[in-house]
Short mmCIF file of C-alpha atoms in Angstrom, two decimals:
data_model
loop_
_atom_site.label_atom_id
_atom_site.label_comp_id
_atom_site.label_asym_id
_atom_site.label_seq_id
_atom_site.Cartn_x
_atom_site.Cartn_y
_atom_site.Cartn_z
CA UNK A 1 88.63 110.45 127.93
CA UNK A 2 85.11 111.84 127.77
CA UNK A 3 85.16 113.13 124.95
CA UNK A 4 86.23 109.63 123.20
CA UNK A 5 83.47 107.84 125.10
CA UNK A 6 81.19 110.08 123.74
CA UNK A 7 82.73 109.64 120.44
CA UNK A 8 79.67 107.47 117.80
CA UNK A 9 81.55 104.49 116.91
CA UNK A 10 81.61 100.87 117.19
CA UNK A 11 83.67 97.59 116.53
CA UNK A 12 82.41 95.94 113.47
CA UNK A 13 81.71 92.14 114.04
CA UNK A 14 84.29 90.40 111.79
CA UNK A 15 83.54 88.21 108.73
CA UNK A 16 84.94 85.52 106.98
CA UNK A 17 86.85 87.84 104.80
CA UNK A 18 88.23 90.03 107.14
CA UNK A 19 90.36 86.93 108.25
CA UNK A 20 92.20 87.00 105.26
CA UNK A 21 94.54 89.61 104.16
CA UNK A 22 93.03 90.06 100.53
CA UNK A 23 89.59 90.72 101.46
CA UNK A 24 89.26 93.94 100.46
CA UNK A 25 90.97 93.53 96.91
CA UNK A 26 89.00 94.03 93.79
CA UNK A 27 89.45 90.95 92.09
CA UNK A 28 88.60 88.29 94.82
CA UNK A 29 85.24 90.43 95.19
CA UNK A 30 85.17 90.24 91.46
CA UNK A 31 85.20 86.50 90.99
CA UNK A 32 82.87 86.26 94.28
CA UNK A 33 80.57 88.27 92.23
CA UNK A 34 80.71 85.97 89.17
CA UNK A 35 80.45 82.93 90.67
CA UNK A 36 77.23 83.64 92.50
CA UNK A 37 75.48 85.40 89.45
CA UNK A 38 75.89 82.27 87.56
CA UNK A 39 72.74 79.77 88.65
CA UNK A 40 74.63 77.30 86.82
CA UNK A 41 77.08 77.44 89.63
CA UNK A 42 77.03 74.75 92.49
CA UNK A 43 75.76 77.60 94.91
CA UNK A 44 72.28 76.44 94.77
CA UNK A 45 70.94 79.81 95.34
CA UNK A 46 69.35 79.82 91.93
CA UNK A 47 69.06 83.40 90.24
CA UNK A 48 69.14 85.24 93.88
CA UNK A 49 72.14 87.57 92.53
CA UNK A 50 71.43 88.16 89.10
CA UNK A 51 67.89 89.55 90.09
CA UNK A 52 68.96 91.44 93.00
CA UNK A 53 71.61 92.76 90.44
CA UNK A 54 68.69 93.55 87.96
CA UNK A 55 66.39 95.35 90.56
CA UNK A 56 69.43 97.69 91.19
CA UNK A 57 70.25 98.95 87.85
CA UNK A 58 65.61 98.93 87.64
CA UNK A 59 65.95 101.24 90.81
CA UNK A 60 68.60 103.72 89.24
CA UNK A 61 66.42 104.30 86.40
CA UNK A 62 68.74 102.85 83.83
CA UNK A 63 67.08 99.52 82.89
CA UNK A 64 64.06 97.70 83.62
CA UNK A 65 64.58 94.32 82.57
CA UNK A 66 68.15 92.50 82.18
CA UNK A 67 66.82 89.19 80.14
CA UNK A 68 67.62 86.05 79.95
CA UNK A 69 70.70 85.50 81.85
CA UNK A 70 73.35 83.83 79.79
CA UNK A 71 76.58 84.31 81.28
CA UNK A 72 79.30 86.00 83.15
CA UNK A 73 83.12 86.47 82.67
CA UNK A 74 86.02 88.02 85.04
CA UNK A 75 89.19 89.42 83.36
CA UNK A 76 87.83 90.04 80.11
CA UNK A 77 90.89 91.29 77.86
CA UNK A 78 89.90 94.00 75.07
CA UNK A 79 91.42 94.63 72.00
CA UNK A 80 94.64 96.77 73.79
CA UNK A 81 95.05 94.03 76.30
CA UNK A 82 92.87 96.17 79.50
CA UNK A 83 91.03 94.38 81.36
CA UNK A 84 86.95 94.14 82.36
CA UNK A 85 85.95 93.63 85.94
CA UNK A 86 82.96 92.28 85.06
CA UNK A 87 81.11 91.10 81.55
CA UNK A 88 77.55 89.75 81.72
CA UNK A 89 75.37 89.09 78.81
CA UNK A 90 71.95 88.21 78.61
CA UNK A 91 70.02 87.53 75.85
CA UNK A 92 69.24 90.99 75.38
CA UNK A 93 72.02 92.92 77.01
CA UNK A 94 75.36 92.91 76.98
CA UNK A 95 76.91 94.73 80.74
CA UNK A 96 80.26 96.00 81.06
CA UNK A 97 80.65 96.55 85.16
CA UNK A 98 83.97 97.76 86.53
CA UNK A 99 84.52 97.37 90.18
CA UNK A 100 86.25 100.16 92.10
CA UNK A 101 86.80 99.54 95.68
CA UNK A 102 89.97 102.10 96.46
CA UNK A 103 90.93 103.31 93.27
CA UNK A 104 89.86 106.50 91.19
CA UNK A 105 88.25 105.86 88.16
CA UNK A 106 90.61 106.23 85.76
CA UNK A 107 90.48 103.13 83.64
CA UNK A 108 90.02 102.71 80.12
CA UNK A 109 86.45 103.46 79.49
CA UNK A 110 86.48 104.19 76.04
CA UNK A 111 87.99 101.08 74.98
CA UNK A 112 85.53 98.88 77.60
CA UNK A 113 82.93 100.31 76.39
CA UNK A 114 84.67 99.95 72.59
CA UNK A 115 85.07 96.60 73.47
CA UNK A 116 81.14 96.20 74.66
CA UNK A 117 80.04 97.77 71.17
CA UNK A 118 81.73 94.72 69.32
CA UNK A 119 80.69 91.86 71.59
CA UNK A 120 77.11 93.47 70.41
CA UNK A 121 77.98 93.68 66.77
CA UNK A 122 79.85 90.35 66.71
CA UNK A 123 76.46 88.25 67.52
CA UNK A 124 75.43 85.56 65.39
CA UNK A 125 73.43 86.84 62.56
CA UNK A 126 70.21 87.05 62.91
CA UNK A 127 70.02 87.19 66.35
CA UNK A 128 68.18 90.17 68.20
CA UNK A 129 70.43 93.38 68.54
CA UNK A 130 71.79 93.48 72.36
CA UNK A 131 71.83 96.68 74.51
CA UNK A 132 75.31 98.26 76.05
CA UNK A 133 74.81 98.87 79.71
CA UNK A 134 78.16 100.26 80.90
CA UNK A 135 78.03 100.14 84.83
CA UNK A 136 80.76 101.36 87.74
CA UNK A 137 80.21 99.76 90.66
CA UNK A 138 81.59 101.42 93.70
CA UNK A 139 81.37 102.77 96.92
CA UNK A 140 79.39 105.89 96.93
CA UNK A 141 77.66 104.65 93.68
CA UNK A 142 78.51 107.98 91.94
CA UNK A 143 80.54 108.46 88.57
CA UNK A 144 82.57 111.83 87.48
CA UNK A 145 80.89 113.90 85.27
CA UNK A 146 82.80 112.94 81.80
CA UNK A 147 81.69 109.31 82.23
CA UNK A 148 77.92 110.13 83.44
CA UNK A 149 77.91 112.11 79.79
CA UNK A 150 79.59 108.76 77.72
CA UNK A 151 76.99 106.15 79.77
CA UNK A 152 78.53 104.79 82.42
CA UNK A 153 75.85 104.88 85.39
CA UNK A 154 77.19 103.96 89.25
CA UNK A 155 76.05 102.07 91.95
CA UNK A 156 77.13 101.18 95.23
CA UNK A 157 77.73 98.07 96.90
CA UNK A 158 75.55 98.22 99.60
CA UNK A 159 72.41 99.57 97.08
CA UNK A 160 73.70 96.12 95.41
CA UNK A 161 73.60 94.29 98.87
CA UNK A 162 70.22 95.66 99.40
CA UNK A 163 68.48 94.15 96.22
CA UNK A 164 70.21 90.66 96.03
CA UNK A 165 69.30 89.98 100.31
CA UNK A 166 66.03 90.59 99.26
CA UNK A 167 66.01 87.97 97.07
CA UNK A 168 67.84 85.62 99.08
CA UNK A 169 65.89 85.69 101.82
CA UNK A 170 63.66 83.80 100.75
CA UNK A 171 66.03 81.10 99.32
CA UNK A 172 67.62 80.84 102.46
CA UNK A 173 64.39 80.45 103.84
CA UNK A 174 63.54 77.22 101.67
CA UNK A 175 67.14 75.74 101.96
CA UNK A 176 68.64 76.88 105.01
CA UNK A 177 71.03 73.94 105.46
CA UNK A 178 72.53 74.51 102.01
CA UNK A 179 76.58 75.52 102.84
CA UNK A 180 76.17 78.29 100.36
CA UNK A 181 73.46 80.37 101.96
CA UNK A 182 76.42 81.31 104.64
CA UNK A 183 78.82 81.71 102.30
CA UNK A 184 76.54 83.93 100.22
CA UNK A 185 76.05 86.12 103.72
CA UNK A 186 79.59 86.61 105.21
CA UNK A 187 80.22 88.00 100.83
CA UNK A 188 77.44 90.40 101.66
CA UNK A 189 77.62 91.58 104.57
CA UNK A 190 81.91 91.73 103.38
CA UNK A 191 80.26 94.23 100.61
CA UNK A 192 78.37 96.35 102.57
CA UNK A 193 81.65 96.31 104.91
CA UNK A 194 83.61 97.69 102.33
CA UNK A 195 82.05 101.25 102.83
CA UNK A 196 82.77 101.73 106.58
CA UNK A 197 86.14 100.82 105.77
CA UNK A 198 86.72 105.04 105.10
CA UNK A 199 83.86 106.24 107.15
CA UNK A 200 84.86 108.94 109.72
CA UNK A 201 82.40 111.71 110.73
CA UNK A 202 83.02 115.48 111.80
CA UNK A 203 83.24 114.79 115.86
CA UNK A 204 85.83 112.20 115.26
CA UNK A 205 87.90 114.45 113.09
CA UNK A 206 87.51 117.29 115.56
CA UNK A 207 88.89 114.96 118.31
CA UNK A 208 91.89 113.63 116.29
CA UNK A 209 92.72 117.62 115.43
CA UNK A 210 92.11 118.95 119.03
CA UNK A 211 94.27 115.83 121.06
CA UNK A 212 96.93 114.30 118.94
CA UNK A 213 99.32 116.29 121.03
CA UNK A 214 97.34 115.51 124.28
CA UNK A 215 97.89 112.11 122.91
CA UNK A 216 101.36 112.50 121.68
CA UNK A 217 102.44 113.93 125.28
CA UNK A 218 100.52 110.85 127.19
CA UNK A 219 102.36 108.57 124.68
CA UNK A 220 105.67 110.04 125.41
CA UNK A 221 104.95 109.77 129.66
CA UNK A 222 103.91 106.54 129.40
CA UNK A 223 106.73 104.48 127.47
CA UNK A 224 109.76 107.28 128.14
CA UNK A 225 109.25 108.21 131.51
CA UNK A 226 106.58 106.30 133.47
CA UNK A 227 107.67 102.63 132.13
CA UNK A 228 111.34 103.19 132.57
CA UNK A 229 110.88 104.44 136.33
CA UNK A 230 108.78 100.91 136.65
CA UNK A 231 111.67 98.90 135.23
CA UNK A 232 114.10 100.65 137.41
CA UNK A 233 112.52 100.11 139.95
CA UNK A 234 112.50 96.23 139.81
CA UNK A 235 116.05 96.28 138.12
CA UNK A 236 116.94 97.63 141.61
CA UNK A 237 114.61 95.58 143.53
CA UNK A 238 116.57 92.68 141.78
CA UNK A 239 119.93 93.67 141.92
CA UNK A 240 119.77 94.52 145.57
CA UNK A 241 117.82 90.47 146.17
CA UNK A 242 121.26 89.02 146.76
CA UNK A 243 120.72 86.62 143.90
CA UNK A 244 123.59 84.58 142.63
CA UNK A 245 125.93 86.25 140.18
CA UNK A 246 123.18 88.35 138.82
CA UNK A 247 123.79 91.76 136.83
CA UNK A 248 120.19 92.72 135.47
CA UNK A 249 119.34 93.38 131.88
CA UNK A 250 116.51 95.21 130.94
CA UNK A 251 114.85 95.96 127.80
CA UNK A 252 111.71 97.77 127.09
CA UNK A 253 108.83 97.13 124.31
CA UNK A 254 105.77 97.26 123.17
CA UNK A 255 103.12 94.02 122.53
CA UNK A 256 100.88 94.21 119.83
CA UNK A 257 101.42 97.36 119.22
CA UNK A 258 100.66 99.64 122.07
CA UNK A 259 101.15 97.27 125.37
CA UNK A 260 103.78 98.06 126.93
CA UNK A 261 106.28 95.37 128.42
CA UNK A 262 109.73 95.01 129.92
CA UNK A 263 111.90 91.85 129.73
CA UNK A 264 114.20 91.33 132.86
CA UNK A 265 117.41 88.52 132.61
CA UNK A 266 120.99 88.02 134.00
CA UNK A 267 123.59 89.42 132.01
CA UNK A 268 125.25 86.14 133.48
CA UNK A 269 123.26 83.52 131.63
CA UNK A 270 124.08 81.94 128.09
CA UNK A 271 120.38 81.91 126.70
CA UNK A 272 117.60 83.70 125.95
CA UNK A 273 115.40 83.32 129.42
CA UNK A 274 113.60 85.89 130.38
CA UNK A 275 110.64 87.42 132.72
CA UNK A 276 108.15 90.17 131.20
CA UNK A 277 106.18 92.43 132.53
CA UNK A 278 103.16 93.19 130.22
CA UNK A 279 100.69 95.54 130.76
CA UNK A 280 97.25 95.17 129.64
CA UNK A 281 95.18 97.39 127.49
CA UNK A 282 92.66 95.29 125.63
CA UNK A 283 91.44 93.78 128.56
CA UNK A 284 89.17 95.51 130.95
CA UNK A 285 89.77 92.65 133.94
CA UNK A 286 93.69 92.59 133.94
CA UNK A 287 95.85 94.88 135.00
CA UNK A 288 98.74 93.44 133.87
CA UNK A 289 101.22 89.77 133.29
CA UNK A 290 104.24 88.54 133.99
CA UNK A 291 105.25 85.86 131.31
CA UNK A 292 108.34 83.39 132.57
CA UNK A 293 110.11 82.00 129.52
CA UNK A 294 113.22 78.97 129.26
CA UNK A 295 115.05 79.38 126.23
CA UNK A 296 116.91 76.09 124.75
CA UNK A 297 113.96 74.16 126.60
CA UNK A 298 114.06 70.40 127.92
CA UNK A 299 111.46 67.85 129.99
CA UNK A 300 114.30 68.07 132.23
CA UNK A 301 114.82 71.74 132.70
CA UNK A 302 110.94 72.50 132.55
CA UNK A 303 109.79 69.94 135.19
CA UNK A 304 112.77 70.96 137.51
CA UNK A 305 111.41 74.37 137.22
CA UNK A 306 108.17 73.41 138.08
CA UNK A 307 109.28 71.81 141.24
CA UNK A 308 111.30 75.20 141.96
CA UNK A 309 108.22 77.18 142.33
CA UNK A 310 106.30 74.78 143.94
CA UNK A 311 103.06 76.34 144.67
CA UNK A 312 104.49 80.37 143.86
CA UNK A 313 101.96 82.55 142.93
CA UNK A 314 99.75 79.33 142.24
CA UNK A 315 96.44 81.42 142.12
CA UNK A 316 97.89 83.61 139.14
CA UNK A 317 99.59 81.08 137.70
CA UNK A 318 97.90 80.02 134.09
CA UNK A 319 98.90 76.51 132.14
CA UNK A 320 102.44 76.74 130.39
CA UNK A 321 103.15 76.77 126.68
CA UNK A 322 105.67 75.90 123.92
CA UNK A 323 106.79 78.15 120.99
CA UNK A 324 109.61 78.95 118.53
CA UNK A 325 109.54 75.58 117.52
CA UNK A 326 109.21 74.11 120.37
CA UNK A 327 112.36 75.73 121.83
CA UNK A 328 111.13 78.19 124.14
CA UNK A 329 108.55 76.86 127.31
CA UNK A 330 106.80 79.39 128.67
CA UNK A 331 104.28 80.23 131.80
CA UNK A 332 102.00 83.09 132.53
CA UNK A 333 100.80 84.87 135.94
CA UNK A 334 97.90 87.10 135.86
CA UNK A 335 97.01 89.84 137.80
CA UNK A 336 93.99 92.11 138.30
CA UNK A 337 95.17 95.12 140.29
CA UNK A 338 98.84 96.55 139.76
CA UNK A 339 100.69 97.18 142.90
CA UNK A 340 103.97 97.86 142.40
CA UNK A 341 106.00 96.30 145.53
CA UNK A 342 104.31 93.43 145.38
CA UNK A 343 104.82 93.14 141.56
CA UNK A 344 108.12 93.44 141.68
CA UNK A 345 108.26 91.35 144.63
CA UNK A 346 106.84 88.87 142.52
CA UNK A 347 108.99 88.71 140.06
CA UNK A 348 112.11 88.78 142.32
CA UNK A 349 110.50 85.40 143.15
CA UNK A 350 110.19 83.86 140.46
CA UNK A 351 113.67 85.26 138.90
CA UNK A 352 115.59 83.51 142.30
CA UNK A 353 114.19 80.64 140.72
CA UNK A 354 114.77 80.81 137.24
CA UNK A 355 118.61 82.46 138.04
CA UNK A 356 119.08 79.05 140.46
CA UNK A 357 117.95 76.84 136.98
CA UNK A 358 119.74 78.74 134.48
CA UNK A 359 123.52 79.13 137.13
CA UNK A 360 123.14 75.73 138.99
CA UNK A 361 120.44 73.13 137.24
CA UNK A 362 121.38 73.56 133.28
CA UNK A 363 124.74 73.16 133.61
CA UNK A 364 124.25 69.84 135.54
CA UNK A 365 122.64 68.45 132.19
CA UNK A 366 125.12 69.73 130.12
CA UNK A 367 128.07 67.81 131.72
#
């Protein structure tokens, strides 16, 4: 445990597109991308991206000055039916930007930049002759060797990120009540996310090498050996209560993904009721749960319940909940410290009560 306390990492603070389960796709960062490049767009951020995007390709030495912007397209199909990332144009360059975010870079090229060559040569006539600037933009901003040599130049998303916040600063700054400006942000700082999505340094190798079986052997302990002799435990506890025509079921689990729980019911009953044991990991000041659930709920059934328990474990008691539609009710009990008589004392309470509903009360309302 030292050594992963001492490991250098930290939780990232989450942003609007980590809520969704696409953020990290190419094309919704594409058509981000396009949208706020455009000052024509209802953003009201003016040229904020398209500047910060010229400054970028300045600092990599391939371009000093992009133009006039004109405009910007997502999807562009070339004469094969590929598609472009990204196509902006300006009155003096056309650029061809392909956005890798996990893929290798193994597209087309020769027919983008093909395709970039006759955009150019298909101007009106007499207009001034445009410039190809064929751009990958990715996360370590570099391109294989074989492209480098045909044109393509890379940069990275957050050298991108770098050059447009300084430009937007500012019109934050003047408009800071304008929707947009947060918008803008939460795609930025998304971008610059996108690289510590793969970021893992030597230590942290070292300790996944060095205590996966540690970890593997722990895992094993804890939900083959140390959580069954817990359930067994109360399974006896219960049996051995003297509670009506009860035979105990138990079945064991995990909670979002590494929590361990345990359901206890009566073999006996015609529903899904339950009690669970859950133990906490994700949060430092509880120890552990036990969550009371009434399958094939009613008013009836819950407030009778309620009167059953009376003022039970009333200090750890939390407020009770629907779900599944409304046919399951539900109540929690929290707990700071684990002791295991008392738990399981506890829950040989509150199952005399929920056995006495589900053998004596339901079937009352049924007839």
């Amino acid at each position: 445990m030292d050594k992963f306390r001492a490991l250098d990492f930290t939780d990232e603070d989450l942003n609007l597109f980590d809520v969704g389960t696409r953020g990290h796709f190419e094309n919704p960062t594409t058509e981000l991308l396009s949208f706020f490049l455009d000052s024509a767009n209802h953003h009201g951020l003016g040229n904020s991206f398209f500047r910060g995007l010229e400054s970028a390709i300045a600092k990599k030495g391939i371009l000093s000055d992009l133009g006039t912007f004109e405009s910007v397209e997502t999807e562009v199909s070339t004469q094969n039916g590929k598609r472009i990332d990204l196509l902006v144009e300006t009155d003096t360059e056309v650029i061809v930007i392909e956005c890798k975010i996990h893929h290798h870079q193994n597209n087309p090229f020769d027919e983008y930049t093909a395709f970039g060559n006759e955009r150019i040569n298909n101007g009106s006539k007499g207009s001034t002759s445009k410039t190809l600037v064929k751009m990958v933009l990715c996360l370590n901003g570099n391109v294989s060797a074989d492209l480098a040599a045909d044109g393509w130049h890379g940069i990275s998303y957050n050298e991108l990120v770098e050059h447009i916040e300084k430009r937007l600063s500012k019109t934050m700054f003047d408009n800071p009540y304008n929707k947009w400006t947060l918008f803008a942000r939460e795609f930025l700082l998304h971008l610059k996310g996108l690289n510590t999505m793969t970021d893992i340094n030597a230590n942290e190798i070292s300790f996944l090498t060095e205590n996966l079986n540690e970890f593997a052997q722990l895992n094993d302990y804890i939900y083959n050996n140390l959580m069954p002799k817990i359930g067994a435990k109360i399974s006896s506890d219960l049996n051995a209560s003297d509670l009506q025509n009860f035979e105990c079921k138990v079945k064991h689990g995990k909670w979002y993904y590494y929590e361990p729980v345990i359901k206890f019911t009566n073999l006996n009953w015609t529903t899904g009721s339950d009690i669970v044991l859950w133990m906490k990991a994700s949060d430092n000041d509880i120890s552990h749960k036990i969550n009371l659930h009434i399958a094939k709920q009613s008013d009836e059934l819950t407030e009778q319940f309620e009167n059953f328990i009376g003022d039970a474990l009333l200090e750890f008691k939390g407020e009770p909940w629907y779900e599944i539609n409304n046919t399951y009710w539900g109540i929690s009990f929290t707990f700071k410290n684990f002791d295991l008589e008392e738990l399981s004392a506890n829950i040989v309470e509150l199952m005399g009560h929920l056995n006495n509903l589900e053998l004596n009360y339901r079937p009352t309302l049924i007839e």
